[in-house]
Amino acid sequence: MREQGTAEQRPRVWLPAQAGPVTPQRHSVRAQVLSALRHALVAGELLAGEVYSAPALAERYGVSATPVREAMQQLAGEGAVEVVPNRGFRVAEHNSRDLAELAEVRAMLEVPAIVRLARALPPERWEELRPLADEGVAAAASGDRVGYAEADHDFHRALLSFTGNRRLTEAACDLLRRTQWLAAGGVRPRTAELLADASEHTALLDALIAQEYAVAERIAREHVSAARHPH
């Protein structure tokens, strides 16, 4: 099991200031732990193949073990970690075939949805996504791998929400999370690679606004391909 570091080095989960001695609700702590673990996984701070115990992670984040276990169980459902009975959770290891298969399924879901939306939505609706695309570009330009992963997730969720199909949106976003977990264990992407990926959001919006349907479909398909996804 990987050593978790000294007490002085362990980060603490941020908890909101309370008026008086009110204990934060457990679901709030769990959400913050889940966010912290997501960031640690994408940033490569939790290593593929290593086993981490809930008590050790709880000490690292300054919380009890219960919200850590709950957060790790959710991450296990997303494919980020695997439960190791009586020991904790192992960060999942995957290969290039896993990444390629996920990309194929993502393309089956997202590309047809984008093609349908391209002909159904007026250009001004696509402009609503411009701030999210800009956030992704800014994170990528600064080399912020974790920030870009979140911006990428937010962009795709907002785009697919235009379909009005909650199940499709949730399924596609779950696949994107799994893609991020798989890629997190690989070679750390360069800033230029992150920026190229982020720029595809902007290019996609430009094509959709210009009603260049064939171009939009090509960009969407390339964007979800395994070979191009760096995070």
Tab-separated table of C-alpha atoms in Angstrom:
chain	number	residue	atom	x	y	z
A	1	MET	CA	0.000	0.000	0.000
A	2	ARG	CA	1.343	3.398	-0.919
A	3	GLU	CA	2.563	5.600	1.913
A	4	GLN	CA	0.200	8.551	2.297
A	5	GLY	CA	2.786	11.119	3.457
A	6	THR	CA	3.385	13.018	6.672
A	7	ALA	CA	0.710	14.951	8.535
A	8	GLU	CA	2.339	18.225	7.515
A	9	GLN	CA	2.126	17.289	3.831
A	10	ARG	CA	-1.443	16.032	3.798
A	11	PRO	CA	-3.942	18.422	2.203
A	12	ARG	CA	-7.210	19.151	3.944
A	13	VAL	CA	-10.602	19.087	2.304
A	14	TRP	CA	-12.025	22.602	2.333
A	15	LEU	CA	-15.142	22.854	4.479
A	16	PRO	CA	-17.392	25.933	4.371
A	17	ALA	CA	-17.332	28.248	7.361
A	18	GLN	CA	-20.224	27.645	9.720
A	19	ALA	CA	-22.070	30.144	11.912
A	20	GLY	CA	-21.565	28.518	15.309
A	21	PRO	CA	-20.675	24.939	16.186
A	22	VAL	CA	-22.724	23.352	13.406
A	23	THR	CA	-21.313	20.144	11.946
A	24	PRO	CA	-21.359	20.126	8.105
A	25	GLN	CA	-23.879	17.678	6.689
A	26	ARG	CA	-22.348	14.375	5.653
A	27	HIS	CA	-23.453	14.666	2.029
A	28	SER	CA	-21.648	18.021	1.787
A	29	VAL	CA	-18.415	16.518	3.118
A	30	ARG	CA	-18.824	13.517	0.822
A	31	ALA	CA	-19.216	15.815	-2.214
A	32	GLN	CA	-16.062	17.701	-1.297
A	33	VAL	CA	-14.125	14.466	-0.752
A	34	LEU	CA	-15.382	13.159	-4.089
A	35	SER	CA	-14.197	16.346	-5.809
A	36	ALA	CA	-10.795	16.110	-4.113
A	37	LEU	CA	-10.404	12.471	-5.143
A	38	ARG	CA	-11.404	13.240	-8.731
A	39	HIS	CA	-8.726	15.907	-8.873
A	40	ALA	CA	-6.124	13.588	-7.343
A	41	LEU	CA	-6.906	10.888	-9.886
A	42	VAL	CA	-6.807	13.180	-12.929
A	43	ALA	CA	-3.642	14.866	-11.661
A	44	GLY	CA	-1.955	11.479	-11.224
A	45	GLU	CA	-1.516	11.920	-7.468
A	46	LEU	CA	-3.208	8.543	-6.904
A	47	LEU	CA	-1.291	6.034	-8.985
A	48	ALA	CA	-2.669	3.237	-11.151
A	49	GLY	CA	-2.279	-0.161	-9.505
A	50	GLU	CA	-1.752	1.258	-6.007
A	51	VAL	CA	-4.113	0.382	-3.135
A	52	TYR	CA	-5.326	3.156	-0.833
A	53	SER	CA	-7.254	2.547	2.365
A	54	ALA	CA	-10.229	4.697	3.347
A	55	PRO	CA	-8.750	5.499	6.808
A	56	ALA	CA	-5.451	6.632	5.263
A	57	LEU	CA	-7.226	8.838	2.726
A	58	ALA	CA	-9.507	10.156	5.462
A	59	GLU	CA	-6.443	11.221	7.464
A	60	ARG	CA	-4.955	12.804	4.372
A	61	TYR	CA	-8.059	14.936	3.804
A	62	GLY	CA	-8.867	15.593	7.451
A	63	VAL	CA	-12.268	13.890	7.474
A	64	SER	CA	-13.782	10.674	8.791
A	65	ALA	CA	-13.513	7.435	6.823
A	66	THR	CA	-17.244	7.207	6.061
A	67	PRO	CA	-17.480	9.947	3.374
A	68	VAL	CA	-14.249	8.656	1.851
A	69	ARG	CA	-15.703	5.150	1.528
A	70	GLU	CA	-18.896	6.558	0.014
A	71	ALA	CA	-16.944	8.666	-2.488
A	72	MET	CA	-14.674	5.760	-3.415
A	73	GLN	CA	-17.701	3.522	-3.954
A	74	GLN	CA	-19.043	6.057	-6.445
A	75	LEU	CA	-15.676	6.190	-8.185
A	76	ALA	CA	-15.691	2.387	-8.318
A	77	GLY	CA	-19.011	2.614	-10.151
A	78	GLU	CA	-17.381	4.977	-12.645
A	79	GLY	CA	-14.491	2.588	-13.238
A	80	ALA	CA	-11.848	4.794	-11.618
A	81	VAL	CA	-11.013	2.388	-8.788
A	82	GLU	CA	-11.624	-1.232	-7.831
A	83	VAL	CA	-12.685	-2.479	-4.414
A	84	VAL	CA	-10.067	-4.642	-2.695
A	85	PRO	CA	-11.798	-6.516	0.176
A	86	ASN	CA	-10.326	-5.802	3.618
A	87	ARG	CA	-7.692	-3.482	2.156
A	88	GLY	CA	-9.293	-0.521	0.419
A	89	PHE	CA	-9.423	0.616	-3.179
A	90	ARG	CA	-7.010	0.026	-6.052
A	91	VAL	CA	-6.682	2.680	-8.731
A	92	ALA	CA	-7.777	0.866	-11.871
A	93	GLU	CA	-5.284	-0.046	-14.579
A	94	HIS	CA	-6.350	-0.100	-18.213
A	95	ASN	CA	-4.827	-0.496	-21.652
A	96	SER	CA	-5.126	1.229	-25.018
A	97	ARG	CA	-7.875	-1.157	-26.119
A	98	ASP	CA	-10.036	-0.015	-23.183
A	99	LEU	CA	-9.574	3.599	-24.264
A	100	ALA	CA	-10.362	2.794	-27.897
A	101	GLU	CA	-13.540	0.934	-26.948
A	102	LEU	CA	-14.750	3.817	-24.826
A	103	ALA	CA	-14.041	6.258	-27.654
A	104	GLU	CA	-16.057	4.090	-30.043
A	105	VAL	CA	-19.072	4.054	-27.740
A	106	ARG	CA	-18.772	7.792	-27.093
A	107	ALA	CA	-18.794	8.425	-30.837
A	108	MET	CA	-21.934	6.305	-31.215
A	109	LEU	CA	-23.735	8.410	-28.617
A	110	GLU	CA	-22.407	11.922	-29.061
A	111	VAL	CA	-21.853	12.339	-32.787
A	112	PRO	CA	-25.410	11.458	-33.925
A	113	ALA	CA	-26.800	13.652	-31.146
A	114	ILE	CA	-24.690	16.607	-32.288
A	115	VAL	CA	-25.671	16.036	-35.930
A	116	ARG	CA	-29.365	16.116	-34.990
A	117	LEU	CA	-28.930	19.216	-32.857
A	118	ALA	CA	-26.958	20.994	-35.581
A	119	ARG	CA	-30.047	21.175	-37.788
A	120	ALA	CA	-32.502	21.818	-34.971
A	121	LEU	CA	-30.945	24.654	-32.960
A	122	PRO	CA	-30.515	28.277	-34.076
A	123	PRO	CA	-26.966	29.689	-34.015
A	124	GLU	CA	-27.596	31.815	-30.922
A	125	ARG	CA	-28.182	28.714	-28.798
A	126	TRP	CA	-24.710	27.457	-29.607
A	127	GLU	CA	-23.266	30.804	-28.531
A	128	GLU	CA	-24.491	29.985	-25.002
A	129	LEU	CA	-21.687	27.428	-24.808
A	130	ARG	CA	-18.949	29.896	-25.712
A	131	PRO	CA	-18.030	30.757	-22.079
A	132	LEU	CA	-17.575	27.053	-21.291
A	133	ALA	CA	-15.359	26.590	-24.342
A	134	ASP	CA	-13.320	29.638	-23.310
A	135	GLU	CA	-12.861	28.228	-19.793
A	136	GLY	CA	-11.463	25.043	-21.298
A	137	VAL	CA	-9.037	26.941	-23.498
A	138	ALA	CA	-7.847	29.031	-20.543
A	139	ALA	CA	-7.257	25.948	-18.381
A	140	ALA	CA	-5.457	24.160	-21.194
A	141	ALA	CA	-3.283	27.161	-22.018
A	142	SER	CA	-2.062	27.256	-18.429
A	143	GLY	CA	-1.306	23.520	-18.456
A	144	ASP	CA	-3.999	22.863	-15.842
A	145	ARG	CA	-4.810	19.216	-16.517
A	146	VAL	CA	-7.363	18.957	-13.709
A	147	GLY	CA	-9.047	22.236	-14.604
A	148	TYR	CA	-9.290	21.238	-18.240
A	149	ALA	CA	-10.790	17.844	-17.381
A	150	GLU	CA	-13.566	19.593	-15.455
A	151	ALA	CA	-14.088	22.194	-18.182
A	152	ASP	CA	-14.255	19.448	-20.812
A	153	HIS	CA	-16.841	17.580	-18.751
A	154	ASP	CA	-18.926	20.748	-18.242
A	155	PHE	CA	-18.839	21.595	-21.956
A	156	HIS	CA	-20.003	18.161	-23.061
A	157	ARG	CA	-22.720	18.033	-20.415
A	158	ALA	CA	-24.074	21.442	-21.449
A	159	LEU	CA	-23.945	20.558	-25.140
A	160	LEU	CA	-25.747	17.243	-24.731
A	161	SER	CA	-28.316	18.765	-22.405
A	162	PHE	CA	-29.706	20.517	-25.499
A	163	THR	CA	-31.079	17.110	-26.539
A	164	GLY	CA	-33.437	17.147	-23.568
A	165	ASN	CA	-32.525	13.492	-23.011
A	166	ARG	CA	-31.223	13.175	-19.464
A	167	ARG	CA	-30.296	9.510	-19.839
A	168	LEU	CA	-28.234	10.157	-22.942
A	169	THR	CA	-26.481	13.068	-21.236
A	170	GLU	CA	-25.688	11.054	-18.110
A	171	ALA	CA	-24.482	8.042	-20.109
A	172	ALA	CA	-22.214	10.162	-22.322
A	173	CYS	CA	-20.782	12.071	-19.348
A	174	ASP	CA	-20.130	8.814	-17.509
A	175	LEU	CA	-18.186	7.572	-20.536
A	176	LEU	CA	-16.203	10.818	-20.598
A	177	ARG	CA	-15.308	10.382	-16.912
A	178	ARG	CA	-14.171	6.829	-17.602
A	179	THR	CA	-12.059	8.107	-20.498
A	180	GLN	CA	-10.446	10.649	-18.197
A	181	TRP	CA	-9.664	7.942	-15.608
A	182	LEU	CA	-8.064	5.739	-18.261
A	183	ALA	CA	-5.959	8.527	-19.718
A	184	ALA	CA	-4.897	9.821	-16.291
A	185	GLY	CA	-2.571	6.857	-15.862
A	186	GLY	CA	-0.717	7.508	-19.090
A	187	VAL	CA	1.925	10.017	-20.133
A	188	ARG	CA	1.183	13.496	-18.846
A	189	PRO	CA	0.013	15.603	-21.812
A	190	ARG	CA	1.921	18.683	-22.859
A	191	THR	CA	0.238	22.063	-22.730
A	192	ALA	CA	0.102	22.130	-26.533
A	193	GLU	CA	-1.827	18.841	-26.565
A	194	LEU	CA	-4.323	20.075	-24.000
A	195	LEU	CA	-4.752	23.296	-25.960
A	196	ALA	CA	-5.325	21.417	-29.223
A	197	ASP	CA	-8.061	19.367	-27.572
A	198	ALA	CA	-9.671	22.445	-25.984
A	199	SER	CA	-9.552	24.327	-29.285
A	200	GLU	CA	-11.764	21.660	-30.834
A	201	HIS	CA	-14.617	22.868	-28.611
A	202	THR	CA	-14.246	26.335	-30.123
A	203	ALA	CA	-13.952	24.955	-33.653
A	204	LEU	CA	-17.052	22.827	-33.140
A	205	LEU	CA	-19.069	25.823	-31.985
A	206	ASP	CA	-17.841	27.887	-34.946
A	207	ALA	CA	-18.952	25.180	-37.375
A	208	LEU	CA	-22.333	24.763	-35.702
A	209	ILE	CA	-22.980	28.510	-35.698
A	210	ALA	CA	-22.000	28.705	-39.378
A	211	GLN	CA	-24.295	25.712	-40.041
A	212	GLU	CA	-21.430	23.790	-41.609
A	213	TYR	CA	-22.876	20.415	-40.719
A	214	ALA	CA	-20.282	18.153	-42.338
A	215	VAL	CA	-17.453	20.087	-40.676
A	216	ALA	CA	-19.181	19.928	-37.294
A	217	GLU	CA	-19.664	16.173	-37.606
A	218	ARG	CA	-15.994	15.655	-38.510
A	219	ILE	CA	-14.763	17.748	-35.588
A	220	ALA	CA	-17.089	15.998	-33.153
A	221	ARG	CA	-15.927	12.568	-34.323
A	222	GLU	CA	-12.235	13.489	-34.106
A	223	HIS	CA	-12.694	15.049	-30.682
A	224	VAL	CA	-13.913	11.854	-29.041
A	225	SER	CA	-11.410	9.586	-30.782
A	226	ALA	CA	-8.998	7.686	-28.552
A	227	ALA	CA	-5.915	8.906	-30.404
A	228	ARG	CA	-6.675	12.584	-29.821
A	229	HIS	CA	-7.907	12.576	-26.216
A	230	PRO	CA	-5.003	13.679	-23.993
A	231	HIS	CA	-6.473	13.757	-20.493
